[in-house]
Every structure is written in C-alpha cells, then in structure tokens.
PDB file of C-alpha atoms in Angstrom:
ATOM      1  CA  MET A  76       0.000   0.000   0.000  1.00 95.00           C
ATOM      2  CA  LYS A  77       1.312   3.412  -1.025  1.00 98.00           C
ATOM      3  CA  ILE A  78       0.340   6.464   1.026  1.00 98.00           C
ATOM      4  CA  ALA A  79       0.588  10.041  -0.229  1.00 98.00           C
ATOM      5  CA  VAL A  80       0.644  12.622   2.553  1.00 98.00           C
ATOM      6  CA  PHE A  81      -0.900  15.780   1.125  1.00 98.00           C
ATOM      7  CA  MET A  82       0.297  18.920   2.879  1.00 98.00           C
ATOM      8  CA  GLY A  83       0.890  22.611   2.312  1.00 97.00           C
ATOM      9  CA  GLY A  84      -1.984  23.939   0.265  1.00 96.00           C
ATOM     10  CA  THR A  85      -2.934  27.497  -0.618  1.00 93.00           C
ATOM     11  CA  SER A  86      -4.726  28.657   2.523  1.00 90.00           C
ATOM     12  CA  SER A  87      -3.423  31.010   5.230  1.00 84.00           C
ATOM     13  CA  GLU A  88      -2.512  27.877   7.205  1.00 88.00           C
ATOM     14  CA  ARG A  89      -0.011  26.541   4.665  1.00 94.00           C
ATOM     15  CA  GLU A  90       3.021  26.648   6.972  1.00 94.00           C
ATOM     16  CA  VAL A  91       1.191  24.862   9.787  1.00 92.00           C
ATOM     17  CA  SER A  92       0.027  22.228   7.295  1.00 95.00           C
ATOM     18  CA  LEU A  93       3.600  21.606   6.154  1.00 97.00           C
ATOM     19  CA  ARG A  94       4.617  20.995   9.770  1.00 96.00           C
ATOM     20  CA  THR A  95       1.627  18.743  10.366  1.00 97.00           C
ATOM     21  CA  GLY A  96       2.356  16.791   7.194  1.00 98.00           C
ATOM     22  CA  ALA A  97       6.046  16.388   7.999  1.00 98.00           C
ATOM     23  CA  ALA A  98       5.262  14.979  11.443  1.00 97.00           C
ATOM     24  CA  ILE A  99       2.692  12.557  10.001  1.00 98.00           C
ATOM     25  CA  LEU A 100       5.038  11.444   7.208  1.00 98.00           C
ATOM     26  CA  ASN A 101       7.885  10.842   9.667  1.00 97.00           C
ATOM     27  CA  SER A 102       5.542   8.756  11.814  1.00 97.00           C
ATOM     28  CA  LEU A 103       4.360   6.646   8.880  1.00 98.00           C
ATOM     29  CA  VAL A 104       7.873   6.022   7.571  1.00 98.00           C
ATOM     30  CA  ARG A 105       9.063   5.192  11.068  1.00 97.00           C
ATOM     31  CA  GLN A 106       6.401   2.479  11.211  1.00 98.00           C
ATOM     32  CA  GLY A 107       7.425   1.006   7.872  1.00 98.00           C
ATOM     33  CA  TYR A 108       4.693   2.387   5.631  1.00 98.00           C
ATOM     34  CA  ASP A 109       5.452   3.201   2.002  1.00 98.00           C
ATOM     35  CA  ALA A 110       4.613   6.894   2.348  1.00 98.00           C
ATOM     36  CA  TYR A 111       5.770  10.033   0.591  1.00 98.00           C
ATOM     37  CA  LYS A 112       5.188  13.793   0.603  1.00 98.00           C
ATOM     38  CA  VAL A 113       3.008  15.741  -1.812  1.00 98.00           C
ATOM     39  CA  ASP A 114       3.274  19.513  -1.415  1.00 98.00           C
ATOM     40  CA  LEU A 115       0.036  21.048  -2.655  1.00 97.00           C
ATOM     41  CA  THR A 116       0.416  24.464  -4.331  1.00 97.00           C
ATOM     42  CA  ALA A 117      -1.609  26.732  -6.594  1.00 95.00           C
ATOM     43  CA  GLU A 118       0.158  25.159  -9.588  1.00 97.00           C
ATOM     44  CA  ASN A 119      -0.741  21.531  -8.806  1.00 97.00           C
ATOM     45  CA  LEU A 120      -4.031  21.946  -6.973  1.00 95.00           C
ATOM     46  CA  VAL A 121      -5.659  19.278  -9.148  1.00 96.00           C
ATOM     47  CA  THR A 122      -2.764  17.421 -10.778  1.00 97.00           C
ATOM     48  CA  ALA A 123      -1.261  16.549  -7.404  1.00 97.00           C
ATOM     49  CA  PHE A 124      -4.211  14.224  -6.924  1.00 98.00           C
ATOM     50  CA  THR A 125      -4.594  12.986 -10.492  1.00 97.00           C
ATOM     51  CA  ASP A 126      -0.962  12.432 -11.470  1.00 97.00           C
ATOM     52  CA  ASN A 127       0.463  10.734  -8.371  1.00 97.00           C
ATOM     53  CA  ASP A 128       0.368   7.036  -7.547  1.00 97.00           C
ATOM     54  CA  TYR A 129      -1.198   6.217  -4.174  1.00 98.00           C
ATOM     55  CA  ASP A 130      -3.700   3.902  -2.524  1.00 97.00           C
ATOM     56  CA  LEU A 131      -4.528   6.228   0.348  1.00 98.00           C
ATOM     57  CA  ALA A 132      -4.463  10.024   0.530  1.00 98.00           C
ATOM     58  CA  TYR A 133      -3.458  11.040   4.038  1.00 98.00           C
ATOM     59  CA  ILE A 134      -4.834  14.572   4.300  1.00 98.00           C
ATOM     60  CA  ALA A 135      -2.685  16.906   6.380  1.00 98.00           C
ATOM     61  CA  LEU A 136      -4.174  20.070   4.908  1.00 97.00           C
ATOM     62  CA  HIS A 137      -5.746  22.917   6.884  1.00 93.00           C
ATOM     63  CA  GLY A 138      -8.207  25.560   5.774  1.00 88.00           C
ATOM     64  CA  GLU A 139      -9.616  26.149   2.298  1.00 87.00           C
ATOM     65  CA  PHE A 140      -8.818  23.631  -0.442  1.00 92.00           C
ATOM     66  CA  GLY A 141      -8.013  20.952   2.088  1.00 92.00           C
ATOM     67  CA  GLU A 142     -10.369  20.968   5.039  1.00 93.00           C
ATOM     68  CA  ASP A 143     -13.500  22.393   3.415  1.00 94.00           C
ATOM     69  CA  GLY A 144     -14.723  19.447   1.318  1.00 96.00           C
ATOM     70  CA  ARG A 145     -13.352  20.448  -2.092  1.00 96.00           C
ATOM     71  CA  VAL A 146     -10.323  18.169  -1.992  1.00 97.00           C
ATOM     72  CA  GLN A 147     -12.526  15.422  -0.568  1.00 97.00           C
ATOM     73  CA  ALA A 148     -14.947  15.822  -3.491  1.00 98.00           C
ATOM     74  CA  LEU A 149     -12.103  15.494  -5.986  1.00 98.00           C
ATOM     75  CA  LEU A 150     -10.824  12.363  -4.286  1.00 98.00           C
ATOM     76  CA  ASP A 151     -14.331  10.894  -4.316  1.00 97.00           C
ATOM     77  CA  MET A 152     -14.564  11.515  -8.065  1.00 97.00           C
ATOM     78  CA  LEU A 153     -11.189   9.828  -8.532  1.00 97.00           C
ATOM     79  CA  GLY A 154     -12.321   6.851  -6.457  1.00 96.00           C
ATOM     80  CA  LYS A 155      -9.470   7.342  -3.997  1.00 97.00           C
ATOM     81  CA  LYS A 156      -9.574   6.542  -0.308  1.00 97.00           C
ATOM     82  CA  TYR A 157      -8.583   9.309   2.086  1.00 98.00           C
ATOM     83  CA  THR A 158      -8.339  10.052   5.778  1.00 98.00           C
ATOM     84  CA  GLY A 159     -10.732  12.231   7.733  1.00 97.00           C
ATOM     85  CA  SER A 160     -14.245  13.471   7.108  1.00 97.00           C
ATOM     86  CA  GLY A 161     -16.164  13.282   3.857  1.00 97.00           C
ATOM     87  CA  VAL A 162     -17.358  16.085   1.595  1.00 97.00           C
ATOM     88  CA  THR A 163     -20.466  17.367   3.351  1.00 97.00           C
ATOM     89  CA  PRO A 164     -19.167  17.034   6.937  1.00 97.00           C
ATOM     90  CA  SER A 165     -15.968  18.843   5.938  1.00 97.00           C
ATOM     91  CA  ALA A 166     -17.808  21.661   4.177  1.00 96.00           C
ATOM     92  CA  VAL A 167     -20.287  22.249   6.981  1.00 96.00           C
ATOM     93  CA  SER A 168     -17.691  22.046   9.766  1.00 96.00           C
ATOM     94  CA  MET A 169     -15.437  24.530   7.979  1.00 94.00           C
ATOM     95  CA  ASP A 170     -18.220  27.123   8.264  1.00 93.00           C
ATOM     96  CA  LYS A 171     -18.353  28.266  11.884  1.00 93.00           C
ATOM     97  CA  VAL A 172     -21.744  29.897  11.403  1.00 93.00           C
ATOM     98  CA  LEU A 173     -23.393  26.709  10.116  1.00 95.00           C
ATOM     99  CA  THR A 174     -21.627  24.570  12.707  1.00 96.00           C
ATOM    100  CA  LYS A 175     -22.871  26.725  15.573  1.00 95.00           C
ATOM    101  CA  LEU A 176     -26.444  26.631  14.297  1.00 95.00           C
ATOM    102  CA  ILE A 177     -26.277  22.836  14.347  1.00 97.00           C
ATOM    103  CA  ALA A 178     -24.603  22.772  17.769  1.00 97.00           C
ATOM    104  CA  GLU A 179     -27.266  25.035  19.229  1.00 96.00           C
ATOM    105  CA  ASP A 180     -29.996  22.917  17.675  1.00 97.00           C
ATOM    106  CA  ILE A 181     -28.760  19.807  19.511  1.00 97.00           C
ATOM    107  CA  GLY A 182     -28.615  21.615  22.839  1.00 97.00           C
ATOM    108  CA  ILE A 183     -24.964  22.688  23.029  1.00 98.00           C
ATOM    109  CA  LEU A 184     -24.277  26.086  24.570  1.00 97.00           C
ATOM    110  CA  ILE A 185     -22.742  28.671  22.210  1.00 97.00           C
ATOM    111  CA  PRO A 186     -21.854  32.367  22.587  1.00 96.00           C
ATOM    112  CA  LYS A 187     -24.545  34.799  21.457  1.00 95.00           C
ATOM    113  CA  THR A 188     -24.113  35.514  17.764  1.00 95.00           C
ATOM    114  CA  TYR A 189     -25.052  38.510  15.649  1.00 95.00           C
ATOM    115  CA  THR A 190     -25.776  38.877  11.940  1.00 92.00           C
ATOM    116  CA  SER A 191     -24.402  42.418  11.625  1.00 94.00           C
ATOM    117  CA  VAL A 192     -22.736  45.228  13.573  1.00 95.00           C
ATOM    118  CA  GLU A 193     -26.106  46.978  13.868  1.00 95.00           C
ATOM    119  CA  ASP A 194     -27.536  43.964  15.723  1.00 93.00           C
ATOM    120  CA  ILE A 195     -24.858  43.919  18.443  1.00 95.00           C
ATOM    121  CA  GLU A 196     -26.432  44.386  21.868  1.00 92.00           C
ATOM    122  CA  ASN A 197     -23.370  44.232  24.120  1.00 93.00           C
ATOM    123  CA  PHE A 198     -19.623  44.621  23.755  1.00 96.00           C
ATOM    124  CA  PRO A 199     -16.975  43.270  23.561  1.00 96.00           C
ATOM    125  CA  VAL A 200     -17.540  41.027  20.570  1.00 96.00           C
ATOM    126  CA  VAL A 201     -15.323  38.859  18.399  1.00 95.00           C
ATOM    127  CA  VAL A 202     -15.300  39.382  14.636  1.00 95.00           C
ATOM    128  CA  LYS A 203     -13.554  36.655  12.651  1.00 92.00           C
ATOM    129  CA  PRO A 204     -13.687  34.811   9.331  1.00 89.00           C
ATOM    130  CA  ALA A 205     -16.212  31.992   9.363  1.00 88.00           C
ATOM    131  CA  LYS A 206     -13.897  29.757   7.325  1.00 83.00           C
ATOM    132  CA  GLU A 207     -10.386  30.297   8.681  1.00 72.00           C
ATOM    133  CA  GLY A 208      -8.425  28.550  11.421  1.00 62.00           C
ATOM    134  CA  SER A 209      -5.223  28.887  13.458  1.00 50.00           C
ATOM    135  CA  SER A 210      -6.537  32.138  14.999  1.00 62.00           C
ATOM    136  CA  VAL A 211      -6.145  33.934  11.667  1.00 66.00           C
ATOM    137  CA  GLY A 212      -7.989  37.244  11.263  1.00 78.00           C
ATOM    138  CA  ILE A 213      -9.558  37.519  14.715  1.00 89.00           C
ATOM    139  CA  TYR A 214     -10.597  40.940  16.040  1.00 93.00           C
ATOM    140  CA  ILE A 215     -11.778  41.599  19.602  1.00 93.00           C
ATOM    141  CA  CYS A 216     -13.899  44.751  19.431  1.00 96.00           C
ATOM    142  CA  ASN A 217     -14.918  46.925  22.365  1.00 96.00           C
ATOM    143  CA  ASN A 218     -17.304  49.252  20.551  1.00 96.00           C
ATOM    144  CA  LYS A 219     -19.262  49.750  17.339  1.00 95.00           C
ATOM    145  CA  GLU A 220     -16.432  51.680  15.654  1.00 96.00           C
ATOM    146  CA  GLU A 221     -13.940  48.850  16.208  1.00 96.00           C
ATOM    147  CA  ALA A 222     -16.462  46.268  15.035  1.00 96.00           C
ATOM    148  CA  THR A 223     -17.182  48.270  11.889  1.00 96.00           C
ATOM    149  CA  ALA A 224     -13.449  48.518  11.176  1.00 96.00           C
ATOM    150  CA  ALA A 225     -13.018  44.769  11.675  1.00 95.00           C
ATOM    151  CA  VAL A 226     -15.857  44.006   9.280  1.00 95.00           C
ATOM    152  CA  GLU A 227     -14.275  46.332   6.712  1.00 94.00           C
ATOM    153  CA  ALA A 228     -10.873  44.647   7.137  1.00 93.00           C
ATOM    154  CA  LEU A 229     -12.490  41.271   6.458  1.00 93.00           C
ATOM    155  CA  LYS A 230     -14.932  42.487   3.813  1.00 87.00           C
ATOM    156  CA  ASP A 231     -14.080  39.765   1.317  1.00 85.00           C
ATOM    157  CA  LYS A 232     -14.842  36.954   3.751  1.00 88.00           C
ATOM    158  CA  LYS A 233     -17.940  35.435   5.310  1.00 90.00           C
ATOM    159  CA  LEU A 234     -17.903  36.578   8.940  1.00 93.00           C
ATOM    160  CA  LEU A 235     -18.865  35.332  12.357  1.00 94.00           C
ATOM    161  CA  ILE A 236     -19.763  37.995  14.921  1.00 96.00           C
ATOM    162  CA  GLU A 237     -20.271  36.742  18.443  1.00 96.00           C
ATOM    163  CA  GLU A 238     -20.047  37.862  22.040  1.00 96.00           C
ATOM    164  CA  PHE A 239     -16.541  37.718  23.505  1.00 95.00           C
ATOM    165  CA  VAL A 240     -16.653  35.161  26.288  1.00 95.00           C
ATOM    166  CA  LYS A 241     -13.608  35.640  28.502  1.00 93.00           C
ATOM    167  CA  GLY A 242     -12.655  32.516  30.396  1.00 95.00           C
ATOM    168  CA  GLU A 243     -10.510  29.381  30.366  1.00 96.00           C
ATOM    169  CA  GLU A 244      -9.837  27.756  27.016  1.00 96.00           C
ATOM    170  CA  LEU A 245     -10.638  24.060  26.736  1.00 98.00           C
ATOM    171  CA  THR A 246     -10.389  21.601  23.893  1.00 98.00           C
ATOM    172  CA  CYS A 247     -11.437  17.973  23.479  1.00 98.00           C
ATOM    173  CA  GLY A 248     -10.271  15.419  20.941  1.00 98.00           C
ATOM    174  CA  VAL A 249     -12.480  12.722  19.446  1.00 98.00           C
ATOM    175  CA  MET A 250     -11.177   9.782  17.434  1.00 98.00           C
ATOM    176  CA  ASN A 251     -13.542   7.446  15.600  1.00 96.00           C
ATOM    177  CA  GLY A 252     -16.351   8.495  17.934  1.00 95.00           C
ATOM    178  CA  GLU A 253     -14.338   8.128  21.156  1.00 97.00           C
ATOM    179  CA  ALA A 254     -13.835  11.286  23.228  1.00 98.00           C
ATOM    180  CA  MET A 255     -10.211  11.060  24.358  1.00 98.00           C
ATOM    181  CA  GLY A 256     -10.030  13.789  27.000  1.00 98.00           C
ATOM    182  CA  VAL A 257     -10.123  17.500  27.775  1.00 98.00           C
ATOM    183  CA  LEU A 258      -7.102  19.804  27.776  1.00 98.00           C
ATOM    184  CA  LYS A 259      -6.878  23.308  29.271  1.00 97.00           C
ATOM    185  CA  ILE A 260      -4.899  25.980  27.424  1.00 96.00           C
ATOM    186  CA  THR A 261      -3.205  28.850  29.256  1.00 93.00           C
ATOM    187  CA  PRO A 262      -1.283  31.195  26.930  1.00 86.00           C
ATOM    188  CA  LYS A 263       1.484  33.102  28.721  1.00 83.00           C
ATOM    189  CA  SER A 264       0.666  36.233  26.715  1.00 74.00           C
ATOM    190  CA  GLY A 265      -2.946  36.078  27.827  1.00 70.00           C
ATOM    191  CA  VAL A 266      -4.185  35.536  24.269  1.00 67.00           C
ATOM    192  CA  TYR A 267      -4.117  32.223  22.423  1.00 69.00           C
ATOM    193  CA  ASP A 268      -3.152  33.724  19.078  1.00 66.00           C
ATOM    194  CA  TYR A 269      -1.098  32.322  16.193  1.00 66.00           C
ATOM    195  CA  THR A 270       2.203  32.975  18.007  1.00 70.00           C
ATOM    196  CA  SER A 271       1.020  31.326  21.212  1.00 69.00           C
ATOM    197  CA  LYS A 272      -0.234  28.304  19.277  1.00 68.00           C
ATOM    198  CA  TYR A 273       2.874  27.591  17.251  1.00 66.00           C
ATOM    199  CA  THR A 274       5.781  28.834  19.364  1.00 73.00           C
ATOM    200  CA  THR A 275       7.193  26.283  21.794  1.00 72.00           C
ATOM    201  CA  GLY A 276       7.068  27.485  25.391  1.00 80.00           C
ATOM    202  CA  MET A 277       4.532  30.264  24.816  1.00 81.00           C
ATOM    203  CA  THR A 278       1.593  28.315  26.243  1.00 88.00           C
ATOM    204  CA  ASP A 279       0.975  26.035  29.213  1.00 92.00           C
ATOM    205  CA  TYR A 280      -1.137  22.936  28.671  1.00 95.00           C
ATOM    206  CA  GLN A 281      -2.922  20.987  31.392  1.00 96.00           C
ATOM    207  CA  PHE A 282      -4.183  17.526  30.500  1.00 96.00           C
ATOM    208  CA  PRO A 283      -6.384  16.267  31.822  1.00 97.00           C
ATOM    209  CA  ALA A 284      -7.866  19.691  32.509  1.00 98.00           C
ATOM    210  CA  GLN A 285      -8.236  20.309  36.231  1.00 97.00           C
ATOM    211  CA  ILE A 286     -11.830  21.516  36.148  1.00 98.00           C
ATOM    212  CA  ASP A 287     -15.087  20.463  37.780  1.00 97.00           C
ATOM    213  CA  SER A 288     -15.801  16.839  36.890  1.00 97.00           C
ATOM    214  CA  LYS A 289     -19.319  17.658  35.684  1.00 97.00           C
ATOM    215  CA  VAL A 290     -17.964  20.298  33.304  1.00 98.00           C
ATOM    216  CA  TYR A 291     -15.262  17.888  32.126  1.00 98.00           C
ATOM    217  CA  ASP A 292     -17.885  15.241  31.350  1.00 98.00           C
ATOM    218  CA  ALA A 293     -20.136  17.804  29.659  1.00 98.00           C
ATOM    219  CA  VAL A 294     -17.321  18.910  27.340  1.00 98.00           C
ATOM    220  CA  MET A 295     -16.545  15.283  26.491  1.00 98.00           C
ATOM    221  CA  GLU A 296     -20.208  14.592  25.741  1.00 98.00           C
ATOM    222  CA  ALA A 297     -20.668  17.776  23.691  1.00 98.00           C
ATOM    223  CA  SER A 298     -17.568  17.014  21.598  1.00 98.00           C
ATOM    224  CA  LYS A 299     -18.788  13.498  20.915  1.00 98.00           C
ATOM    225  CA  LYS A 300     -22.254  14.812  19.968  1.00 98.00           C
ATOM    226  CA  ILE A 301     -20.746  17.335  17.557  1.00 98.00           C
ATOM    227  CA  HIS A 302     -18.588  14.605  15.986  1.00 98.00           C
ATOM    228  CA  GLU A 303     -21.581  12.325  15.563  1.00 98.00           C
ATOM    229  CA  GLU A 304     -24.159  14.933  14.511  1.00 97.00           C
ATOM    230  CA  LEU A 305     -21.892  16.280  11.767  1.00 97.00           C
ATOM    231  CA  ASN A 306     -20.956  12.718  10.741  1.00 97.00           C
ATOM    232  CA  LEU A 307     -17.256  13.438  11.116  1.00 98.00           C
ATOM    233  CA  GLY A 308     -14.624  10.832  10.367  1.00 97.00           C
ATOM    234  CA  GLY A 309     -11.286  10.047  11.976  1.00 97.00           C
ATOM    235  CA  ILE A 310     -10.059  12.712  14.391  1.00 98.00           C
ATOM    236  CA  SER A 311     -11.832  15.939  15.305  1.00 98.00           C
ATOM    237  CA  ARG A 312     -11.145  18.561  17.968  1.00 98.00           C
ATOM    238  CA  SER A 313     -13.783  20.782  19.519  1.00 98.00           C
ATOM    239  CA  ASP A 314     -12.880  24.046  21.258  1.00 97.00           C
ATOM    240  CA  PHE A 315     -14.688  25.652  24.191  1.00 97.00           C
ATOM    241  CA  ILE A 316     -14.497  28.600  26.585  1.00 97.00           C
ATOM    242  CA  LEU A 317     -15.256  27.940  30.251  1.00 98.00           C
ATOM    243  CA  LYS A 318     -16.890  30.826  32.094  1.00 97.00           C
ATOM    244  CA  ASP A 319     -18.851  30.739  35.372  1.00 96.00           C
ATOM    245  CA  GLY A 320     -19.048  26.964  35.297  1.00 96.00           C
ATOM    246  CA  LYS A 321     -20.418  26.820  31.741  1.00 97.00           C
ATOM    247  CA  ALA A 322     -18.548  25.610  28.653  1.00 98.00           C
ATOM    248  CA  TYR A 323     -19.371  27.524  25.462  1.00 98.00           C
ATOM    249  CA  PHE A 324     -18.700  25.711  22.184  1.00 97.00           C
ATOM    250  CA  LEU A 325     -16.594  27.719  19.715  1.00 95.00           C
ATOM    251  CA  GLU A 326     -15.744  25.496  16.746  1.00 95.00           C
ATOM    252  CA  VAL A 327     -14.764  22.036  15.562  1.00 96.00           C
ATOM    253  CA  ASN A 328     -11.631  21.154  13.579  1.00 95.00           C
ATOM    254  CA  THR A 329     -11.931  18.225  11.182  1.00 96.00           C
ATOM    255  CA  CYS A 330      -8.208  18.104  10.377  1.00 96.00           C
ATOM    256  CA  PRO A 331      -6.558  19.338  13.583  1.00 95.00           C
ATOM    257  CA  GLY A 332      -2.869  20.106  13.693  1.00 94.00           C
ATOM    258  CA  MET A 333      -0.322  17.373  14.340  1.00 94.00           C
ATOM    259  CA  THR A 334       2.799  19.487  14.900  1.00 86.00           C
ATOM    260  CA  GLU A 335       5.217  19.336  17.826  1.00 75.00           C
ATOM    261  CA  THR A 336       3.060  21.890  19.683  1.00 80.00           C
ATOM    262  CA  SER A 337      -0.335  20.517  18.609  1.00 92.00           C
ATOM    263  CA  LEU A 338      -3.106  19.589  21.002  1.00 96.00           C
ATOM    264  CA  ILE A 339      -4.376  16.243  19.685  1.00 98.00           C
ATOM    265  CA  PRO A 340      -1.144  14.309  20.378  1.00 97.00           C
ATOM    266  CA  LYS A 341      -1.220  15.647  23.954  1.00 97.00           C
ATOM    267  CA  ILE A 342      -4.878  14.740  24.474  1.00 98.00           C
ATOM    268  CA  ALA A 343      -4.325  11.278  22.976  1.00 98.00           C
ATOM    269  CA  THR A 344      -1.888  10.404  25.763  1.00 97.00           C
ATOM    270  CA  LEU A 345      -4.867  10.429  28.147  1.00 98.00           C
ATOM    271  CA  LYS A 346      -5.977   7.240  26.371  1.00 98.00           C
ATOM    272  CA  ASN A 347      -2.391   5.978  26.167  1.00 98.00           C
ATOM    273  CA  TYR A 348      -2.184   6.596  22.427  1.00 97.00           C
ATOM    274  CA  THR A 349       1.212   7.567  21.032  1.00 96.00           C
ATOM    275  CA  PHE A 350       1.662   9.771  17.961  1.00 96.00           C
ATOM    276  CA  ASP A 351       2.390   6.648  15.940  1.00 97.00           C
ATOM    277  CA  ASP A 352      -0.807   5.047  17.260  1.00 97.00           C
ATOM    278  CA  LEU A 353      -2.826   7.971  15.910  1.00 97.00           C
ATOM    279  CA  THR A 354      -1.400   7.788  12.398  1.00 97.00           C
ATOM    280  CA  ARG A 355      -1.594   3.989  12.309  1.00 98.00           C
ATOM    281  CA  ILE A 356      -5.236   3.998  13.420  1.00 97.00           C
ATOM    282  CA  MET A 357      -6.076   6.557  10.729  1.00 98.00           C
ATOM    283  CA  VAL A 358      -4.435   4.402   8.044  1.00 98.00           C
ATOM    284  CA  GLU A 359      -6.184   1.280   9.291  1.00 97.00           C
ATOM    285  CA  THR A 360      -9.538   3.059   9.536  1.00 97.00           C
ATOM    286  CA  PHE A 361      -9.567   4.611   6.092  1.00 97.00           C
ATOM    287  CA  THR A 362      -8.045   1.820   4.057  1.00 94.00           C
ATOM    288  CA  LYS A 363     -11.309   0.023   4.723  1.00 81.00           C
ATOM    289  CA  ILE A 364     -14.247   0.775   2.458  1.00 57.00           C
ATOM    290  CA  LYS A 365     -16.183   3.705   3.920  1.00 50.00           C
ATOM    291  CA  ASP A 366     -19.214   5.776   3.073  1.00 42.00           C
ATOM    292  CA  ASN A 367     -18.348   9.481   2.990  1.00 41.00           C
TER     293      ASN A 367
END
C-alpha cells in the first residue's frame, strides 16, 4: 500500500500544514509504511491528486482547499480513499456559522451571535472569518467603531460575529467516535493567538484539565455529539471557553494540527495513544471501504 501525505496547500494555514504533514510522514515512515510527501500548491491543486500514484491520501491540509470538502470531493470523483471526514461534513464544519447553528440545535451552549454590527447588543464582541483557522484574522472589538473597522478589514470573507466570552480555554479530541479527553490551554501572553499556538514554550497545557468533573464530562459529551451529529470521520477537535461553570462551544476542527506543539497528540496520551498510534489507526480506519 502506497500512502501520499498531502500537505501545504494554498490557505493562510499553509506553513502549519507543512509541519503537520512532515510529522505525520515521519511517523508513517518510522512504522514502515510506504509513504511520501506531496506539497500542494496553486500550480498543482488538481494534478497533485490525479498524477500521483497512491492507494490512500493522508490529508494533512488545513483551511480552504483541504479541510473544506473540495479536496474530498475530488478524491471521491477519482475513487481514492482518504483520511478524515467526507465532503459534506468537511464543508459544513469549515463554516463556523453553520456549525454553531447545528450545535445550538442539539442543545450545546454557544456564545450569542449577531448577523451584523447593527444587531450587536453588548460589547466586547469577536469578529472573525467563518472559514479560517489557526486564529487567523480575529478581532476583539470593544465598541461599534472597532467592530465596523473589523468588518471592513475582512470584507471579502464570510464573517462570524459573536459575544466575547472571557474565560478558560478548553479543547477535546475525538477519534472514531471516542472522546479522548479535555485539555486546558493557558497562553502566557494572555491571548491564544497564532504565536502562542505555534511557538514552543509560549503556552501552558494541562491535560487532563483540572476543572469540575461535571464540566469535564459535559465537554466530552458535547464534543462526541458534535462529531456524531456532523458525521465526522477520523479525528476531530472541539474548542470551548469555560466561564462561570459553563462551557461555550466555539468550533470544531476536522483536520486538527499534528505538529510538535499541537493539542491532539497531547490529548491522545490520556488514552495511552502515542503519535504513531494515531497515524496507524487513521491508516487502518480509512483503508477500509467507507461511506463518505
């Protein structure tokens, strides 16, 4: 079996994807798999999938043209097996607005959301792209003027406007329907931005999260429900903010990072999974015939 690890891509998360892909490829090779790197760029966005020889596409892509269902649709048309979620689950999960509507519908607590600046009832609010990750393009706005400026700065993107819930950051990993544990994130700068996420030593991680056991269980259950309701495949990671004993759901990642500072490998240790276990389980899961 030949495995192509697709990484890079054309989104704002290209560099993170390259690091994720390199770590996954190293793990696969270390375990004896016949795996190789495919760096996805604007020049080979389609031919990378049509002109390479592989039995399984291991997707290590983040953001648009990788995590949003378009690559998955191409692979489906080519009849190729691939890791992670299928077309519709990927597309819906990539859109934070749609995801939150679904989460709210199944009884999961979310921050109050607004459709426009004029609808905002209380500040501060967060204005961010509905289809970006890695804390790209996030604005915390304390008044209408700042919110208007943020919307203008992101005018070419679909936006999510929601109340800014200040609290402890939590995240929970789910693999093949199994909630693996909850991790608490404490950035030393006070803000879990791109630098805090991807710079070693900039953030403290506590796993398992030392929080009330009922909240811990509720986050585990909510993450599993999101995974199941959206029909996600493989590994997902749901993010929350804990305030006044309540965990607010923020978003779900269908292709979470697997770099040296990433959260999923840390969470997986709570179930005694190593990094190599994660990649092996993904290969074993998706080399079987599946319905996307």
